[in-house]
CSV table of C-alpha atoms in Angstrom, one decimal:
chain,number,residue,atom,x,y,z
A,524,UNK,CA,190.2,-87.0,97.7
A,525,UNK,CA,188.1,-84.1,98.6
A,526,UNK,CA,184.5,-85.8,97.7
A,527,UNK,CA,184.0,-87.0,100.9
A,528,UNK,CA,185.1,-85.6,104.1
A,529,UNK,CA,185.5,-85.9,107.8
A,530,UNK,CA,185.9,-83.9,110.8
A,531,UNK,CA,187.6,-84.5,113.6
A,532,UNK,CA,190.7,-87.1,111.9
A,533,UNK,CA,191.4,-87.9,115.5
A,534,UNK,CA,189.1,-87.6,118.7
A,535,UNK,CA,190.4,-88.6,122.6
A,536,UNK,CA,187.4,-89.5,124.6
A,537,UNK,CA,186.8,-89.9,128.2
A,538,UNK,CA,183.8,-92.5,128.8
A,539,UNK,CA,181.1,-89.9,129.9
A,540,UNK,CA,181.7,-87.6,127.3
A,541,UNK,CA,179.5,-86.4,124.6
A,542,UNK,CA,181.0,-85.6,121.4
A,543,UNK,CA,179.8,-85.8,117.1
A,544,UNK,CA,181.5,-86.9,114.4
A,545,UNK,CA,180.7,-85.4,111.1
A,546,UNK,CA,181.1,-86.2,107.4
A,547,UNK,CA,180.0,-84.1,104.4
A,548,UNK,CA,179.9,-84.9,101.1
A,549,UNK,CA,180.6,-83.0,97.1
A,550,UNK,CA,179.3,-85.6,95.3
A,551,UNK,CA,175.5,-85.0,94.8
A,552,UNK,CA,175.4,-88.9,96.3
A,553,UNK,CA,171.8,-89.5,98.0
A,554,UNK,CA,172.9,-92.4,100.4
A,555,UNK,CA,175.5,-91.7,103.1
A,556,UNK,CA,176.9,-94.4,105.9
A,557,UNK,CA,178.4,-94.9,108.4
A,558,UNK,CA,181.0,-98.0,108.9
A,559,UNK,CA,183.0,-98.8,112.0
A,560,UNK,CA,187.1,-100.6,111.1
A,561,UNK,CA,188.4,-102.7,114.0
A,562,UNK,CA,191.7,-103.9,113.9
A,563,UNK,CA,192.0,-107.4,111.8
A,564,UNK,CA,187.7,-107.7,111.7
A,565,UNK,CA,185.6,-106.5,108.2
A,566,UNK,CA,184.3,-103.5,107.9
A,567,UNK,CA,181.1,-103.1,110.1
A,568,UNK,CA,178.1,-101.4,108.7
A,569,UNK,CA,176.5,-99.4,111.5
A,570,UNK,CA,173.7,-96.9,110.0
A,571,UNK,CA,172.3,-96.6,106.2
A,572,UNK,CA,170.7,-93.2,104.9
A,573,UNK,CA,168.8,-93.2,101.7
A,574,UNK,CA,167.2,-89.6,100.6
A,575,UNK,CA,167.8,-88.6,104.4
A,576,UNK,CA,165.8,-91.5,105.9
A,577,UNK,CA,167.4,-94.2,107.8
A,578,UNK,CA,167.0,-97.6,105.9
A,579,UNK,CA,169.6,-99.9,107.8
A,580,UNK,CA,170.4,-99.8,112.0
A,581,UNK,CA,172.7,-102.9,112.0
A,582,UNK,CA,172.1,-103.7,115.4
A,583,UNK,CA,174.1,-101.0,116.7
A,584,UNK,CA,173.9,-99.9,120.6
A,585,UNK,CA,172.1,-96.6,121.2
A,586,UNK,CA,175.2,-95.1,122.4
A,587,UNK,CA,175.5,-93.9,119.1
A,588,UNK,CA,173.0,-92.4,117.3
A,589,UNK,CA,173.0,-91.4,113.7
A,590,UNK,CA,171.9,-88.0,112.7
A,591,UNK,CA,171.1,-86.9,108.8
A,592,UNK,CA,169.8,-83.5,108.3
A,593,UNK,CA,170.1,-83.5,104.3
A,594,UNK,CA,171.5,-85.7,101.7
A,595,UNK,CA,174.7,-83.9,102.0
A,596,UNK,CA,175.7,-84.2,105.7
A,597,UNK,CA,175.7,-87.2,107.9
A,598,UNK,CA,176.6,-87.0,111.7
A,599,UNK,CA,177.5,-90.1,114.2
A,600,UNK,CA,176.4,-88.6,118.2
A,601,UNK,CA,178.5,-90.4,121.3
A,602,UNK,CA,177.9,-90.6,124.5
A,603,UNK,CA,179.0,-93.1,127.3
A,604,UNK,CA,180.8,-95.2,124.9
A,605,UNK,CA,182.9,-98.1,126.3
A,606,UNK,CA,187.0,-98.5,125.4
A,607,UNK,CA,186.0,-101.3,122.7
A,608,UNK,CA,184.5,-98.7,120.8
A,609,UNK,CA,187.5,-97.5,119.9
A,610,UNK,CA,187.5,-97.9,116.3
A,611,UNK,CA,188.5,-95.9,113.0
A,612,UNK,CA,185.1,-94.8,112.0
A,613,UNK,CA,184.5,-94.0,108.2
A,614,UNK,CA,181.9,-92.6,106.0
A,615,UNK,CA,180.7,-93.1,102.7
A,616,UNK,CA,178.6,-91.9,100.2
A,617,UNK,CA,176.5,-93.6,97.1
A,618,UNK,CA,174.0,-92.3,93.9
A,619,UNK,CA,171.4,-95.3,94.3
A,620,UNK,CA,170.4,-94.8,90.2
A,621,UNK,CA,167.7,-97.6,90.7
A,622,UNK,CA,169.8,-99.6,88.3
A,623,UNK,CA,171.4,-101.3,91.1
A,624,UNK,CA,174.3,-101.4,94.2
A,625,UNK,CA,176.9,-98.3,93.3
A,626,UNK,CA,180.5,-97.7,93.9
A,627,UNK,CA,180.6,-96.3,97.9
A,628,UNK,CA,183.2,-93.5,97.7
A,629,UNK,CA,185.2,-93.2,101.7
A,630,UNK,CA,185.9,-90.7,103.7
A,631,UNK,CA,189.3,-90.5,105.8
A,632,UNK,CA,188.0,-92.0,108.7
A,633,UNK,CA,188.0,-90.8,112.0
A,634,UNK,CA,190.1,-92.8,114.4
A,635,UNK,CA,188.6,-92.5,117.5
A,636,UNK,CA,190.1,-93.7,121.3
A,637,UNK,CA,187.7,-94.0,124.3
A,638,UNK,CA,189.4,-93.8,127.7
B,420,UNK,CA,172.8,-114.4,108.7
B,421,UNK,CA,174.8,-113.1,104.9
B,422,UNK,CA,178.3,-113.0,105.2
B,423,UNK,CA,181.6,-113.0,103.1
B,424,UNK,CA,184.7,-115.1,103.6
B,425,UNK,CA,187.9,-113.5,102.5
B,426,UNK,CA,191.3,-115.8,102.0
B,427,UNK,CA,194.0,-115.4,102.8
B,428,UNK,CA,194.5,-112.5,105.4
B,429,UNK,CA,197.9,-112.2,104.6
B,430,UNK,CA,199.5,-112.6,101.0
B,431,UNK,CA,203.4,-112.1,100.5
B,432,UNK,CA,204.5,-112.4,97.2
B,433,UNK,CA,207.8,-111.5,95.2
B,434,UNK,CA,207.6,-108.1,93.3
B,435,UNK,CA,206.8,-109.1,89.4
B,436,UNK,CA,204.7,-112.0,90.7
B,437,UNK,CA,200.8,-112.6,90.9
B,438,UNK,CA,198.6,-112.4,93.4
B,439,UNK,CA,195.2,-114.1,94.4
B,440,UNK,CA,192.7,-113.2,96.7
B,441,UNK,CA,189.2,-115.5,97.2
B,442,UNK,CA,186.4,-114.6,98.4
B,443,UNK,CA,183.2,-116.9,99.1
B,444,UNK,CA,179.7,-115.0,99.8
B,445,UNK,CA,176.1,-116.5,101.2
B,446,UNK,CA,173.7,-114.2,100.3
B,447,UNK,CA,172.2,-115.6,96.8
B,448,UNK,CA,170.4,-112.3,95.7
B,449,UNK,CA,174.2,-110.4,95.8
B,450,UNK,CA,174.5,-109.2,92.2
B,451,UNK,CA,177.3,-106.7,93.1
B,452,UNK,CA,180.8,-107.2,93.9
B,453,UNK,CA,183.2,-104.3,94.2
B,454,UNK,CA,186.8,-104.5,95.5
B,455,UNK,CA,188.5,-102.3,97.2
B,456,UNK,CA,192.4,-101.1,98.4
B,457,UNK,CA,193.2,-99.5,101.6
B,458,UNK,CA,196.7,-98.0,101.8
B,459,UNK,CA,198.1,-97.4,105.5
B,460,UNK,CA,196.3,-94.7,106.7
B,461,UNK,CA,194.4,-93.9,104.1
B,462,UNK,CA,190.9,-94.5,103.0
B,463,UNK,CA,189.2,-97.8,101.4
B,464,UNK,CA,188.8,-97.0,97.4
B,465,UNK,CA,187.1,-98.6,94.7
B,466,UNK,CA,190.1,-101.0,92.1
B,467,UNK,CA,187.6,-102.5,90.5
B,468,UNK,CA,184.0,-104.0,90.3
B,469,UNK,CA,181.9,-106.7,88.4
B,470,UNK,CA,178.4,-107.1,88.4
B,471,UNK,CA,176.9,-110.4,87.8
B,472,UNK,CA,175.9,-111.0,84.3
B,473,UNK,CA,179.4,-110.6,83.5
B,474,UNK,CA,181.7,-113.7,84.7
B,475,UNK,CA,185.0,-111.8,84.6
B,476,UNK,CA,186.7,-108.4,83.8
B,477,UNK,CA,189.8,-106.5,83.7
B,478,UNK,CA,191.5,-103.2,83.9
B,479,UNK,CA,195.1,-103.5,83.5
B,480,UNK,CA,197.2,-105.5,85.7
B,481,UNK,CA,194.0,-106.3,87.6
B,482,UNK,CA,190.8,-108.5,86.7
B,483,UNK,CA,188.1,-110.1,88.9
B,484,UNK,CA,186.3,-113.4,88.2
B,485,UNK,CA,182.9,-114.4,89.6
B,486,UNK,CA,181.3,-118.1,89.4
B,487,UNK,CA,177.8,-117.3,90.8
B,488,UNK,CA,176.9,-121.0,90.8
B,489,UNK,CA,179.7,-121.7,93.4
B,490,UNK,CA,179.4,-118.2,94.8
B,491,UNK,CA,182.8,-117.7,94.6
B,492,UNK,CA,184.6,-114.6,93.3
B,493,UNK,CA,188.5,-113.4,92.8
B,494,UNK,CA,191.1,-110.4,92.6
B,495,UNK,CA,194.2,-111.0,90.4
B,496,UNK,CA,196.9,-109.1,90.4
B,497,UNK,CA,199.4,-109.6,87.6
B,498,UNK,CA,203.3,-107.7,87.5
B,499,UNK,CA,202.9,-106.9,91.3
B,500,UNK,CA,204.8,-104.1,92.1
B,501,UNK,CA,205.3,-102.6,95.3
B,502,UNK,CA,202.8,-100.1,95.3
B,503,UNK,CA,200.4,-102.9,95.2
B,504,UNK,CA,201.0,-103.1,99.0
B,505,UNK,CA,198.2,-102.3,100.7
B,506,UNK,CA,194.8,-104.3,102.6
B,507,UNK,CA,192.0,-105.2,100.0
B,508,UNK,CA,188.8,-106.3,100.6
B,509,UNK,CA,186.0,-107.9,98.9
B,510,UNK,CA,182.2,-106.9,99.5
B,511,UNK,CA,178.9,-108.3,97.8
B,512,UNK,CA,175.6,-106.3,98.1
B,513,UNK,CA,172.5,-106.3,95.9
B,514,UNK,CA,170.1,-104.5,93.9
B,515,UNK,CA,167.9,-102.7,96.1
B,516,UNK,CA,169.8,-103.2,99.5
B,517,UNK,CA,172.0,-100.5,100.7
B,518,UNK,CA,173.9,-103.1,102.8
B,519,UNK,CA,177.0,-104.2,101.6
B,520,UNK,CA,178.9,-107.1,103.8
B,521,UNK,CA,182.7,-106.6,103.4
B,522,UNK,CA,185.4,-109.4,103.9
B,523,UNK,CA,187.6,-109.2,106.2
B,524,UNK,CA,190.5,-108.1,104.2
B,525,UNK,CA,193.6,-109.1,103.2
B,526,UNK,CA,197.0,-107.7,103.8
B,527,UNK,CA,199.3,-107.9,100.6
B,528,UNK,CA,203.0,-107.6,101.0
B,529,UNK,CA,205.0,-107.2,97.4
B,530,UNK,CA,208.3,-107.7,98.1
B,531,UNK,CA,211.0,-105.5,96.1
């Protein structure tokens, strides 16, 4: 349960605030993403990292921006969201072995409530 | 654009019986079909996974079945207990593409 992890679990966020989400993970995995879990809709992919370079921006607003310093550590930047952002956001982590799609190991998710 | 259909969204079933869960994808190059299980409040995690040259597999109580023609794939869950409570979800992704589309999930009740 440690492989992956998350910090904060819970964030309270005022519309014009600024604040970053974080995940690190233990698993010597070389893509990291970020997902976004709305009650009762799928899973939403929102930014792919492969060997620190973004590969997938699924559309998402510029209100968040994806930062990836190393293959260990992913962060998710807000600023100005809107209430319907309020999401569980989680992170994962995959070893892309070139022999095709791998398991995607989750972190806990960071359940997030914009005011 | 690609997309996956999961049915139903909620299952209830009788603990000791079997449960079923479709799922119908678009993309034709998907190659990779994982499952996972999220408890309440807790994280989504791997249950099982089939790739397709395979047409079905099985770990335990659990096996997944994949007809690539119709582009149709399953979970079954045999014995359900009530530890098998939880939300699962389907997802299909494919070699070379780091974007895997998830279902939409569906909530399994096992009644004691």
């Amino acid at each position: 349960e440690t492989g992956v992890t998350q910090t904060p679990r819970h964030l309270v966020m005022g519309m014009t605030n600024k604040k970053s989400l974080k995940c690190e993970q233990h698993l010597g995995h070389n893509a990291m993403y970020w997902y976004k879990q709305s009650a009762k809709k799928p899973l939403e992919l929102m930014f792919v990292y492969n060997f620190k370079e973004q590969t997938e921006n699924n559309s998402v607003p510029s209100r968040f921006s994806p930062e990836c310093p190393n293959s260990s550590h992913l962060f998710l930047h807000l600023h100005t969201l809107q209430p319907e952002d309020s999401a569980l956001y989680l992170c994962a982590s995959s070893q892309d072995s070139g022999q095709g799609s791998e398991t995607q190991y989750f972190g806990p998710g960071t359940r997030l409530l914009v005011l | 654009g690609e997309n996956v259909e999961q049915h139903p969204s909620t299952l209830s079933v009788q603990e000791g019986d079997s449960a079923v869960i479709k799922c119908t994808y678009s993309d034709s190059a998907s190659n990779y079909f994982p499952w996972y299980k999220q408890e309440l409040g807790k994280r989504p995690q791997l249950i099982i996974d089939i790739r397709s040259n395979v047409g079905e597999k099985k770990d335990q109580r659990i096996a997944v079945t994949l007809n690539k023609t119709a582009k149709h794939f399953s979970l079954h869950i045999t014995e359900t207990q009530p530890e098998d409570s939880a939300v699962y979800f389907c997802a299909a992704s494919h070699t070379g593409g780091f974007k895997t589309i998830f279902g939409a999930g569906t909530r399994l009740f096992v009644k004691a």
